[in-house]
Short mmCIF file of C-alpha atoms in Angstrom, two decimals:
data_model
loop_
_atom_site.label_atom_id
_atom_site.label_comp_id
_atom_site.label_asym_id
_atom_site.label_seq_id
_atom_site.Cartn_x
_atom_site.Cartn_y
_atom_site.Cartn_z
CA UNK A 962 41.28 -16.19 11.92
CA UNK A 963 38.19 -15.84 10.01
CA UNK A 964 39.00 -19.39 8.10
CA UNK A 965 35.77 -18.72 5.32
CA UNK A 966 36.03 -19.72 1.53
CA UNK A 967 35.64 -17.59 -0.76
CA UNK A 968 33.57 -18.71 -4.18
CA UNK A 969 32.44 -18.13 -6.91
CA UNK A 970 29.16 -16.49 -5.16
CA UNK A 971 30.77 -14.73 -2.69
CA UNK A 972 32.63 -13.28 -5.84
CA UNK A 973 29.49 -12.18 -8.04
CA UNK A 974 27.99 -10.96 -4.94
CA UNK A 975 30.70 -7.93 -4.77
CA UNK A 976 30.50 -7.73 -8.76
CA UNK A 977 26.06 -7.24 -7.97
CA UNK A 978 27.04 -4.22 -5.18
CA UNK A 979 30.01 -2.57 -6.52
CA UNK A 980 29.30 -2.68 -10.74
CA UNK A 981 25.50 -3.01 -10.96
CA UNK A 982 25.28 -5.80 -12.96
CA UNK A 983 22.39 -8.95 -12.23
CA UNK A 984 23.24 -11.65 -9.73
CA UNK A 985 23.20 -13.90 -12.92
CA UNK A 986 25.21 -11.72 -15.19
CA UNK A 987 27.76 -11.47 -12.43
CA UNK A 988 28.11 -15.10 -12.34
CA UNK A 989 28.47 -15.44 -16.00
CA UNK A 990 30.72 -13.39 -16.16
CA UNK A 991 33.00 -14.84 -13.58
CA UNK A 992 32.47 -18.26 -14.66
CA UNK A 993 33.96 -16.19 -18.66
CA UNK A 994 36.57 -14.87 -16.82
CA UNK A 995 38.10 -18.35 -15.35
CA UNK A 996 37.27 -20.06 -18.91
CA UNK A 997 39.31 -17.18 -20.69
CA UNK A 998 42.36 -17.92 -18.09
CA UNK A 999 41.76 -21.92 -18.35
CA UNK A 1000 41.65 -21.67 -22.49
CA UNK A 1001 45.02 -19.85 -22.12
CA UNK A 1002 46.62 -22.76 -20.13
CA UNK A 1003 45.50 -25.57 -21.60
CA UNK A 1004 47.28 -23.95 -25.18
CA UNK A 1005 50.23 -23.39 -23.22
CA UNK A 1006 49.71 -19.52 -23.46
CA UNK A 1007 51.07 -17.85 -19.96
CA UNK A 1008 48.80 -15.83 -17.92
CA UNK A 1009 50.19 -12.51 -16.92
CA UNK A 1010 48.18 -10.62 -13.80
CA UNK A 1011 50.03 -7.57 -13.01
CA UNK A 1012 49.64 -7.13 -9.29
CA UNK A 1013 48.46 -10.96 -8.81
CA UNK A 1014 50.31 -13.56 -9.81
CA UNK A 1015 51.09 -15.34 -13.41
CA UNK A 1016 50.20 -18.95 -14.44
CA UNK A 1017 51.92 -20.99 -16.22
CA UNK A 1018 51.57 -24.66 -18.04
CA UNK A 1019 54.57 -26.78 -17.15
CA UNK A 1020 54.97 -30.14 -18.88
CA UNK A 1021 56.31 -33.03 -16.53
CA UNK A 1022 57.75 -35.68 -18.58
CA UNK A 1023 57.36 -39.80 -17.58
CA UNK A 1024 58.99 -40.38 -13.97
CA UNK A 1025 59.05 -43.93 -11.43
CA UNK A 1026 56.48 -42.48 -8.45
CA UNK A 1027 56.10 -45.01 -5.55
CA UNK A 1028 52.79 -45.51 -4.29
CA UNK A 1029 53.25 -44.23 -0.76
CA UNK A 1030 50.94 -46.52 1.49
CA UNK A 1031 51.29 -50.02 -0.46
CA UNK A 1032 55.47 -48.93 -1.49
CA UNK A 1033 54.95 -50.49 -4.85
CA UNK A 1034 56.21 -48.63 -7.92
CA UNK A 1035 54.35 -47.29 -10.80
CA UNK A 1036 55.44 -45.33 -13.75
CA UNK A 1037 53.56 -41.91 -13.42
CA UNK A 1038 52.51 -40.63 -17.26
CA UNK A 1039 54.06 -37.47 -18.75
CA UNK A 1040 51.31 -34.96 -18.19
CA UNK A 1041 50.81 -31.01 -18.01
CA UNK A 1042 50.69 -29.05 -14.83
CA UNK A 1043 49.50 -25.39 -14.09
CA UNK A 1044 51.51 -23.38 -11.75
CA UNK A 1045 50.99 -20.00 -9.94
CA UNK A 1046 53.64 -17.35 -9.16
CA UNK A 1047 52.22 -15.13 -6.78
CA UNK A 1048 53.16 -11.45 -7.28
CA UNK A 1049 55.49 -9.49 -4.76
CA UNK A 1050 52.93 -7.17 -4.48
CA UNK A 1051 50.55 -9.93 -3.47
CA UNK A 1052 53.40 -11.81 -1.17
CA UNK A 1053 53.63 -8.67 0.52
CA UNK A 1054 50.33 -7.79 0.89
CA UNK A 1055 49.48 -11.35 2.61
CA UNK A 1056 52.08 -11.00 5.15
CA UNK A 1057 51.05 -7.06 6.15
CA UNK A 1058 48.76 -6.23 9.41
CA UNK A 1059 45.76 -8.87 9.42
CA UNK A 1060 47.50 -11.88 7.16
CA UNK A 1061 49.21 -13.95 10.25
CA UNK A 1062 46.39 -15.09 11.72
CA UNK A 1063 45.12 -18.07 9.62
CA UNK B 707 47.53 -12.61 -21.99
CA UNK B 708 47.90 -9.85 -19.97
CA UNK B 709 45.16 -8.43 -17.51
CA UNK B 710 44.05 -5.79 -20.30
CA UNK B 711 43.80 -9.11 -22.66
CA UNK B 712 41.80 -10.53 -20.39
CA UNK B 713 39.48 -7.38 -20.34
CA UNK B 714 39.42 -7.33 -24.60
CA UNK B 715 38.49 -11.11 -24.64
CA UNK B 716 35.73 -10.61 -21.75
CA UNK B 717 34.68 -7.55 -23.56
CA UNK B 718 33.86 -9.85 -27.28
CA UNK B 719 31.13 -11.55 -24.83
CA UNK B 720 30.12 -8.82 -22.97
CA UNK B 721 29.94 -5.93 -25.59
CA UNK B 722 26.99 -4.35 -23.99
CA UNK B 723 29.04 -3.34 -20.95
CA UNK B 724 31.92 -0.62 -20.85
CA UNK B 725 35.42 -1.05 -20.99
CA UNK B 726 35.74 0.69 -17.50
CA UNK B 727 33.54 -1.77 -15.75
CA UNK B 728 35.19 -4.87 -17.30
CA UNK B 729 38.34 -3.54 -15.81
CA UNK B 730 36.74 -2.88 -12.76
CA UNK B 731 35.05 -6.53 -12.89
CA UNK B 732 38.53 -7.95 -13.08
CA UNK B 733 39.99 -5.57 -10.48
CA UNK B 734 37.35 -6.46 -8.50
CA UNK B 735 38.13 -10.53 -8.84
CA UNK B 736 41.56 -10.50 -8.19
CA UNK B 737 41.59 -8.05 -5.83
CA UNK B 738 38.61 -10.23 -3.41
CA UNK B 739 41.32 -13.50 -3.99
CA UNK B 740 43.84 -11.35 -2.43
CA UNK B 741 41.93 -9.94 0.38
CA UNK B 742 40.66 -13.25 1.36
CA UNK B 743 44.02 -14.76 1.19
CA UNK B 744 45.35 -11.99 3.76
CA UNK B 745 42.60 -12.77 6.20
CA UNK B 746 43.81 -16.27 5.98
CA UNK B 747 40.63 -17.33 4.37
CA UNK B 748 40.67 -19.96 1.30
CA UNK B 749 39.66 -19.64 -2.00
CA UNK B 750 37.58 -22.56 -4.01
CA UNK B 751 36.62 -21.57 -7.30
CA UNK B 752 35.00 -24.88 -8.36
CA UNK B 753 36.79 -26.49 -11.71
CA UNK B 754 39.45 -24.35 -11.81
CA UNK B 755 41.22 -24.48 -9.09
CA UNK B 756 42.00 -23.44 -5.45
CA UNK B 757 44.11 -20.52 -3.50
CA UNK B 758 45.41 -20.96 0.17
CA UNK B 759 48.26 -19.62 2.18
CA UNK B 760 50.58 -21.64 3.67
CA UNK B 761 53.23 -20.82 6.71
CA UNK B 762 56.50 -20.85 6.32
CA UNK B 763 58.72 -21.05 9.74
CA UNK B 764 61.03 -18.88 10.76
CA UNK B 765 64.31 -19.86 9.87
CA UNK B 766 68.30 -18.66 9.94
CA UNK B 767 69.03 -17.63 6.73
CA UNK B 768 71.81 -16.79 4.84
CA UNK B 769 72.82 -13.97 2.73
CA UNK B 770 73.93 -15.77 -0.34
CA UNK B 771 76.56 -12.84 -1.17
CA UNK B 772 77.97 -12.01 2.38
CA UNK B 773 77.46 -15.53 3.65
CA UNK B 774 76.81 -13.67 6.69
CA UNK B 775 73.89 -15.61 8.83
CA UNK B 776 70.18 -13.59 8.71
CA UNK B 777 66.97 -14.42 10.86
CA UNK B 778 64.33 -15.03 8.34
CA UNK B 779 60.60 -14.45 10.14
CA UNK B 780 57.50 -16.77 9.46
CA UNK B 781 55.45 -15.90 6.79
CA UNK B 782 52.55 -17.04 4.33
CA UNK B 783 53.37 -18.03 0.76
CA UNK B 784 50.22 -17.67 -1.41
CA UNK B 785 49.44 -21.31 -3.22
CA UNK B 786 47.32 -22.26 -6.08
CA UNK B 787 46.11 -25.84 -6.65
CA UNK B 788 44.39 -26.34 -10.12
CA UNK B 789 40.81 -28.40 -9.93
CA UNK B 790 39.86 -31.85 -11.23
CA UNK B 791 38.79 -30.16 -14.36
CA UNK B 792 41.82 -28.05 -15.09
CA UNK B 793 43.81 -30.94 -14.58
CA UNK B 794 41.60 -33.37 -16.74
CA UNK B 795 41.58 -30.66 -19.59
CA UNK B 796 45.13 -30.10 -18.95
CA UNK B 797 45.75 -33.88 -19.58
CA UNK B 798 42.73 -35.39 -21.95
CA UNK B 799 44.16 -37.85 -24.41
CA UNK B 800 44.35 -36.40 -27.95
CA UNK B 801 44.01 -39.57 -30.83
#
């Protein structure tokens, strides 16, 4: 219902209240914390968040992909892809009391 | 890498701060995505990526042991989109 995005500030704003550290140090160290996870995936390493989720680097290999407005065909590279598995405990915690009403 | 791996590595830049609050720093992060993504809200963390929740209709299911026919209720899937830069970094040409 509430339909607001959360970001990085909104993020080191709750780090400032609830750990004490500066507005800027609470930034940093979010912005450390999403270049720790990124390193990870771009050396294929797979991110493991108990409770949250786990990433994980797929590689795609060279397919036909149809551009969809003009129909004409191109050859789409091989390239690497992150993907998320969300955690039960997260899946479940989404669909409990307040979730339903984006 | 693990959550605590994630706390060690955060901890080799951040060595004047204590183990417990690292943990808590990282509880803290995931535990805000979640939250947000419960209200409904979105998540944009600019460069690496995006979270959002997306419905999924109510459908007739099936037990895939029984065969027998279950309702299945709508629901929200959590969904992560990486950003332009986790993609490019992902994908940047190595000669």
């Amino acid at each position: 219902m509430s339909n607001q995005t959360v970001t990085r500030a909104f993020l080191s704003e709750a780090i400032f209240k609830e750990v004490g550290l500066s507005r800027t140090e609470s930034l940093d160290i979010i912005d450390d914390f999403l270049e720790i996870i990124s390193k990870s995936l771009e050396t294929e390493e797979q991110v493991k968040l108990a409770g949250f989720g786990t990433f994980v680097t797929r590689k795609k290999t060279e397919r036909i992909g149809r551009n969809p407005k003009t129909k004409e065909e191109v050859m789409i590279t091989p390239r690497r892809v992150v993907t998320f598995r969300s955690s039960r405990m997260m899946r479940n915690k989404v669909n409990s009391g307040e979730s339903s009403t984006s | 890498m693990t959550k605590s791996e994630l706390v060690l590595r955060l901890m080799s830049k951040y060595s004047h701060l204590r183990k417990k609050d690292v943990e808590k720093i990282v509880e803290i992060v995931l535990n805000e995505i979640t939250d947000a993504l419960s209200k409904g809200d979105r998540v944009e963390l600019r460069g690496f990526g995006s979270f959002v929740t997306k419905k999924r209709e109510a459908r007739q299911g099936r037990n895939p042991r029984t065969g027998e026919s279950v309702a299945v209720q709508e629901k929200y899937v959590p969904f992560f989109k990486a950003g332009k830069e986790m993609r490019e970094r992902l994908n940047k040409k190595v000669s």
